[in-house]
Amino acid sequence: NTPYKFGKYCLDIDVLNNALDEIFCEEADIFILDEIGKMEFCSDKFRENIYAFLERKSNIIASLHRDFVKEFKKYGKIYYLTPDNRDIVFEGIKKEILSAYSL
């Protein structure tokens, strides 16, 4: 029972907020976030954490709802995925990661 409904999905805001402390405190060379979208932005805590996280971390790969592209473009490169280009984009991102770490 929640007011946060997105099609067939429902959001328990308390569960999301409780999970955020663990999600945003990890240390790693590369962070992968799936996804930054409308549902996640129902949480003020998520919104605060994601902006702080983007400001202090440099190696982030995130899927992003199209409504947020303009707002998040300043943080780095944007790839537009389609069913036709997803394999090509994947290979490009993989190449960038391997190159950055000389692998």
JSON list of C-alpha atoms in Angstrom, two decimals:
[
{"chain": "A", "resi": 1, "resn": "ASN", "atom": "CA", "xyz": [0.00, 0.00, 0.00]},
{"chain": "A", "resi": 2, "resn": "THR", "atom": "CA", "xyz": [1.83, 3.09, -1.28]},
{"chain": "A", "resi": 3, "resn": "PRO", "atom": "CA", "xyz": [1.02, 6.33, -3.07]},
{"chain": "A", "resi": 4, "resn": "TYR", "atom": "CA", "xyz": [4.12, 5.82, -5.25]},
{"chain": "A", "resi": 5, "resn": "LYS", "atom": "CA", "xyz": [2.90, 3.81, -8.25]},
{"chain": "A", "resi": 6, "resn": "PHE", "atom": "CA", "xyz": [4.50, 3.62, -11.68]},
{"chain": "A", "resi": 7, "resn": "GLY", "atom": "CA", "xyz": [2.55, 1.40, -14.01]},
{"chain": "A", "resi": 8, "resn": "LYS", "atom": "CA", "xyz": [2.81, -2.11, -12.58]},
{"chain": "A", "resi": 9, "resn": "TYR", "atom": "CA", "xyz": [5.55, -1.04, -10.12]},
{"chain": "A", "resi": 10, "resn": "CYS", "atom": "CA", "xyz": [5.08, 0.29, -6.61]},
{"chain": "A", "resi": 11, "resn": "LEU", "atom": "CA", "xyz": [7.67, 1.99, -4.44]},
{"chain": "A", "resi": 12, "resn": "ASP", "atom": "CA", "xyz": [8.10, 1.51, -0.72]},
{"chain": "A", "resi": 13, "resn": "ILE", "atom": "CA", "xyz": [9.84, 4.82, 0.01]},
{"chain": "A", "resi": 14, "resn": "ASP", "atom": "CA", "xyz": [11.01, 3.70, 3.47]},
{"chain": "A", "resi": 15, "resn": "VAL", "atom": "CA", "xyz": [12.78, 0.64, 2.05]},
{"chain": "A", "resi": 16, "resn": "LEU", "atom": "CA", "xyz": [14.49, 2.77, -0.59]},
{"chain": "A", "resi": 17, "resn": "ASN", "atom": "CA", "xyz": [15.56, 5.39, 1.95]},
{"chain": "A", "resi": 18, "resn": "ASN", "atom": "CA", "xyz": [16.96, 2.72, 4.30]},
{"chain": "A", "resi": 19, "resn": "ALA", "atom": "CA", "xyz": [18.94, 1.11, 1.48]},
{"chain": "A", "resi": 20, "resn": "LEU", "atom": "CA", "xyz": [20.54, 4.38, 0.37]},
{"chain": "A", "resi": 21, "resn": "ASP", "atom": "CA", "xyz": [23.02, 4.53, 3.26]},
{"chain": "A", "resi": 22, "resn": "GLU", "atom": "CA", "xyz": [24.59, 1.28, 2.10]},
{"chain": "A", "resi": 23, "resn": "ILE", "atom": "CA", "xyz": [24.38, 2.04, -1.61]},
{"chain": "A", "resi": 24, "resn": "PHE", "atom": "CA", "xyz": [26.15, 5.40, -1.49]},
{"chain": "A", "resi": 25, "resn": "CYS", "atom": "CA", "xyz": [28.88, 4.57, 1.03]},
{"chain": "A", "resi": 26, "resn": "GLU", "atom": "CA", "xyz": [30.69, 1.87, -0.95]},
{"chain": "A", "resi": 27, "resn": "GLU", "atom": "CA", "xyz": [34.18, 2.42, -2.31]},
{"chain": "A", "resi": 28, "resn": "ALA", "atom": "CA", "xyz": [35.07, 1.17, -5.79]},
{"chain": "A", "resi": 29, "resn": "ASP", "atom": "CA", "xyz": [36.98, 2.15, -8.91]},
{"chain": "A", "resi": 30, "resn": "ILE", "atom": "CA", "xyz": [33.82, 2.14, -11.04]},
{"chain": "A", "resi": 31, "resn": "PHE", "atom": "CA", "xyz": [30.21, 2.56, -9.95]},
{"chain": "A", "resi": 32, "resn": "ILE", "atom": "CA", "xyz": [27.28, 1.23, -11.97]},
{"chain": "A", "resi": 33, "resn": "LEU", "atom": "CA", "xyz": [23.86, 2.67, -11.18]},
{"chain": "A", "resi": 34, "resn": "ASP", "atom": "CA", "xyz": [20.70, 1.18, -12.61]},
{"chain": "A", "resi": 35, "resn": "GLU", "atom": "CA", "xyz": [18.68, 3.43, -12.78]},
{"chain": "A", "resi": 36, "resn": "ILE", "atom": "CA", "xyz": [18.32, 7.11, -12.14]},
{"chain": "A", "resi": 37, "resn": "GLY", "atom": "CA", "xyz": [14.66, 7.63, -12.89]},
{"chain": "A", "resi": 38, "resn": "LYS", "atom": "CA", "xyz": [11.33, 9.07, -11.88]},
{"chain": "A", "resi": 39, "resn": "MET", "atom": "CA", "xyz": [10.65, 6.44, -9.24]},
{"chain": "A", "resi": 40, "resn": "GLU", "atom": "CA", "xyz": [13.96, 7.03, -7.48]},
{"chain": "A", "resi": 41, "resn": "PHE", "atom": "CA", "xyz": [13.40, 10.78, -7.46]},
{"chain": "A", "resi": 42, "resn": "CYS", "atom": "CA", "xyz": [10.31, 10.34, -5.27]},
{"chain": "A", "resi": 43, "resn": "SER", "atom": "CA", "xyz": [12.85, 10.08, -2.46]},
{"chain": "A", "resi": 44, "resn": "ASP", "atom": "CA", "xyz": [14.34, 13.39, -1.33]},
{"chain": "A", "resi": 45, "resn": "LYS", "atom": "CA", "xyz": [17.13, 11.34, 0.26]},
{"chain": "A", "resi": 46, "resn": "PHE", "atom": "CA", "xyz": [17.92, 9.72, -3.11]},
{"chain": "A", "resi": 47, "resn": "ARG", "atom": "CA", "xyz": [17.96, 13.11, -4.82]},
{"chain": "A", "resi": 48, "resn": "GLU", "atom": "CA", "xyz": [20.38, 14.56, -2.24]},
{"chain": "A", "resi": 49, "resn": "ASN", "atom": "CA", "xyz": [22.60, 11.46, -2.34]},
{"chain": "A", "resi": 50, "resn": "ILE", "atom": "CA", "xyz": [22.78, 11.15, -6.11]},
{"chain": "A", "resi": 51, "resn": "TYR", "atom": "CA", "xyz": [23.88, 14.75, -6.62]},
{"chain": "A", "resi": 52, "resn": "ALA", "atom": "CA", "xyz": [26.52, 14.50, -3.88]},
{"chain": "A", "resi": 53, "resn": "PHE", "atom": "CA", "xyz": [27.67, 11.16, -5.29]},
{"chain": "A", "resi": 54, "resn": "LEU", "atom": "CA", "xyz": [28.00, 12.54, -8.82]},
{"chain": "A", "resi": 55, "resn": "GLU", "atom": "CA", "xyz": [29.99, 15.51, -7.55]},
{"chain": "A", "resi": 56, "resn": "ARG", "atom": "CA", "xyz": [32.58, 13.38, -5.72]},
{"chain": "A", "resi": 57, "resn": "LYS", "atom": "CA", "xyz": [32.89, 10.28, -7.94]},
{"chain": "A", "resi": 58, "resn": "SER", "atom": "CA", "xyz": [34.36, 10.30, -11.41]},
{"chain": "A", "resi": 59, "resn": "ASN", "atom": "CA", "xyz": [33.87, 6.77, -12.71]},
{"chain": "A", "resi": 60, "resn": "ILE", "atom": "CA", "xyz": [30.14, 6.20, -12.91]},
{"chain": "A", "resi": 61, "resn": "ILE", "atom": "CA", "xyz": [28.11, 4.36, -15.48]},
{"chain": "A", "resi": 62, "resn": "ALA", "atom": "CA", "xyz": [24.39, 4.91, -14.99]},
{"chain": "A", "resi": 63, "resn": "SER", "atom": "CA", "xyz": [21.21, 4.26, -16.84]},
{"chain": "A", "resi": 64, "resn": "LEU", "atom": "CA", "xyz": [19.19, 7.43, -16.87]},
{"chain": "A", "resi": 65, "resn": "HIS", "atom": "CA", "xyz": [15.55, 8.15, -17.64]},
{"chain": "A", "resi": 66, "resn": "ARG", "atom": "CA", "xyz": [15.28, 10.33, -20.74]},
{"chain": "A", "resi": 67, "resn": "ASP", "atom": "CA", "xyz": [13.59, 13.09, -18.73]},
{"chain": "A", "resi": 68, "resn": "PHE", "atom": "CA", "xyz": [16.82, 13.63, -16.79]},
{"chain": "A", "resi": 69, "resn": "VAL", "atom": "CA", "xyz": [19.32, 13.75, -19.68]},
{"chain": "A", "resi": 70, "resn": "LYS", "atom": "CA", "xyz": [19.48, 17.54, -19.88]},
{"chain": "A", "resi": 71, "resn": "GLU", "atom": "CA", "xyz": [19.96, 17.87, -16.12]},
{"chain": "A", "resi": 72, "resn": "PHE", "atom": "CA", "xyz": [22.68, 15.21, -15.88]},
{"chain": "A", "resi": 73, "resn": "LYS", "atom": "CA", "xyz": [24.59, 15.96, -19.08]},
{"chain": "A", "resi": 74, "resn": "LYS", "atom": "CA", "xyz": [27.05, 18.17, -17.17]},
{"chain": "A", "resi": 75, "resn": "TYR", "atom": "CA", "xyz": [28.35, 15.10, -15.32]},
{"chain": "A", "resi": 76, "resn": "GLY", "atom": "CA", "xyz": [29.68, 13.33, -18.39]},
{"chain": "A", "resi": 77, "resn": "LYS", "atom": "CA", "xyz": [29.05, 11.57, -21.65]},
{"chain": "A", "resi": 78, "resn": "ILE", "atom": "CA", "xyz": [25.52, 10.55, -22.56]},
{"chain": "A", "resi": 79, "resn": "TYR", "atom": "CA", "xyz": [24.78, 7.51, -24.72]},
{"chain": "A", "resi": 80, "resn": "TYR", "atom": "CA", "xyz": [21.36, 7.04, -26.24]},
{"chain": "A", "resi": 81, "resn": "LEU", "atom": "CA", "xyz": [20.42, 3.37, -26.26]},
{"chain": "A", "resi": 82, "resn": "THR", "atom": "CA", "xyz": [18.10, 1.73, -28.72]},
{"chain": "A", "resi": 83, "resn": "PRO", "atom": "CA", "xyz": [17.53, -1.95, -29.46]},
{"chain": "A", "resi": 84, "resn": "ASP", "atom": "CA", "xyz": [19.59, -1.44, -32.64]},
{"chain": "A", "resi": 85, "resn": "ASN", "atom": "CA", "xyz": [22.65, 0.22, -31.06]},
{"chain": "A", "resi": 86, "resn": "ARG", "atom": "CA", "xyz": [22.90, -1.32, -27.59]},
{"chain": "A", "resi": 87, "resn": "ASP", "atom": "CA", "xyz": [25.62, -3.80, -28.55]},
{"chain": "A", "resi": 88, "resn": "ILE", "atom": "CA", "xyz": [27.69, -1.09, -30.22]},
{"chain": "A", "resi": 89, "resn": "VAL", "atom": "CA", "xyz": [27.31, 1.24, -27.23]},
{"chain": "A", "resi": 90, "resn": "PHE", "atom": "CA", "xyz": [28.23, -1.60, -24.86]},
{"chain": "A", "resi": 91, "resn": "GLU", "atom": "CA", "xyz": [31.43, -2.26, -26.81]},
{"chain": "A", "resi": 92, "resn": "GLY", "atom": "CA", "xyz": [32.28, 1.46, -26.81]},
{"chain": "A", "resi": 93, "resn": "ILE", "atom": "CA", "xyz": [31.82, 1.77, -23.05]},
{"chain": "A", "resi": 94, "resn": "LYS", "atom": "CA", "xyz": [33.80, -1.42, -22.45]},
{"chain": "A", "resi": 95, "resn": "LYS", "atom": "CA", "xyz": [36.64, -0.08, -24.61]},
{"chain": "A", "resi": 96, "resn": "GLU", "atom": "CA", "xyz": [36.69, 3.20, -22.64]},
{"chain": "A", "resi": 97, "resn": "ILE", "atom": "CA", "xyz": [36.85, 1.35, -19.32]},
{"chain": "A", "resi": 98, "resn": "LEU", "atom": "CA", "xyz": [39.62, -0.98, -20.45]},
{"chain": "A", "resi": 99, "resn": "SER", "atom": "CA", "xyz": [41.57, 1.93, -21.88]},
{"chain": "A", "resi": 100, "resn": "ALA", "atom": "CA", "xyz": [41.22, 4.00, -18.72]},
{"chain": "A", "resi": 101, "resn": "TYR", "atom": "CA", "xyz": [42.60, 1.16, -16.63]},
{"chain": "A", "resi": 102, "resn": "SER", "atom": "CA", "xyz": [45.16, 0.03, -19.22]},
{"chain": "A", "resi": 103, "resn": "LEU", "atom": "CA", "xyz": [43.62, -3.43, -19.35]}
]
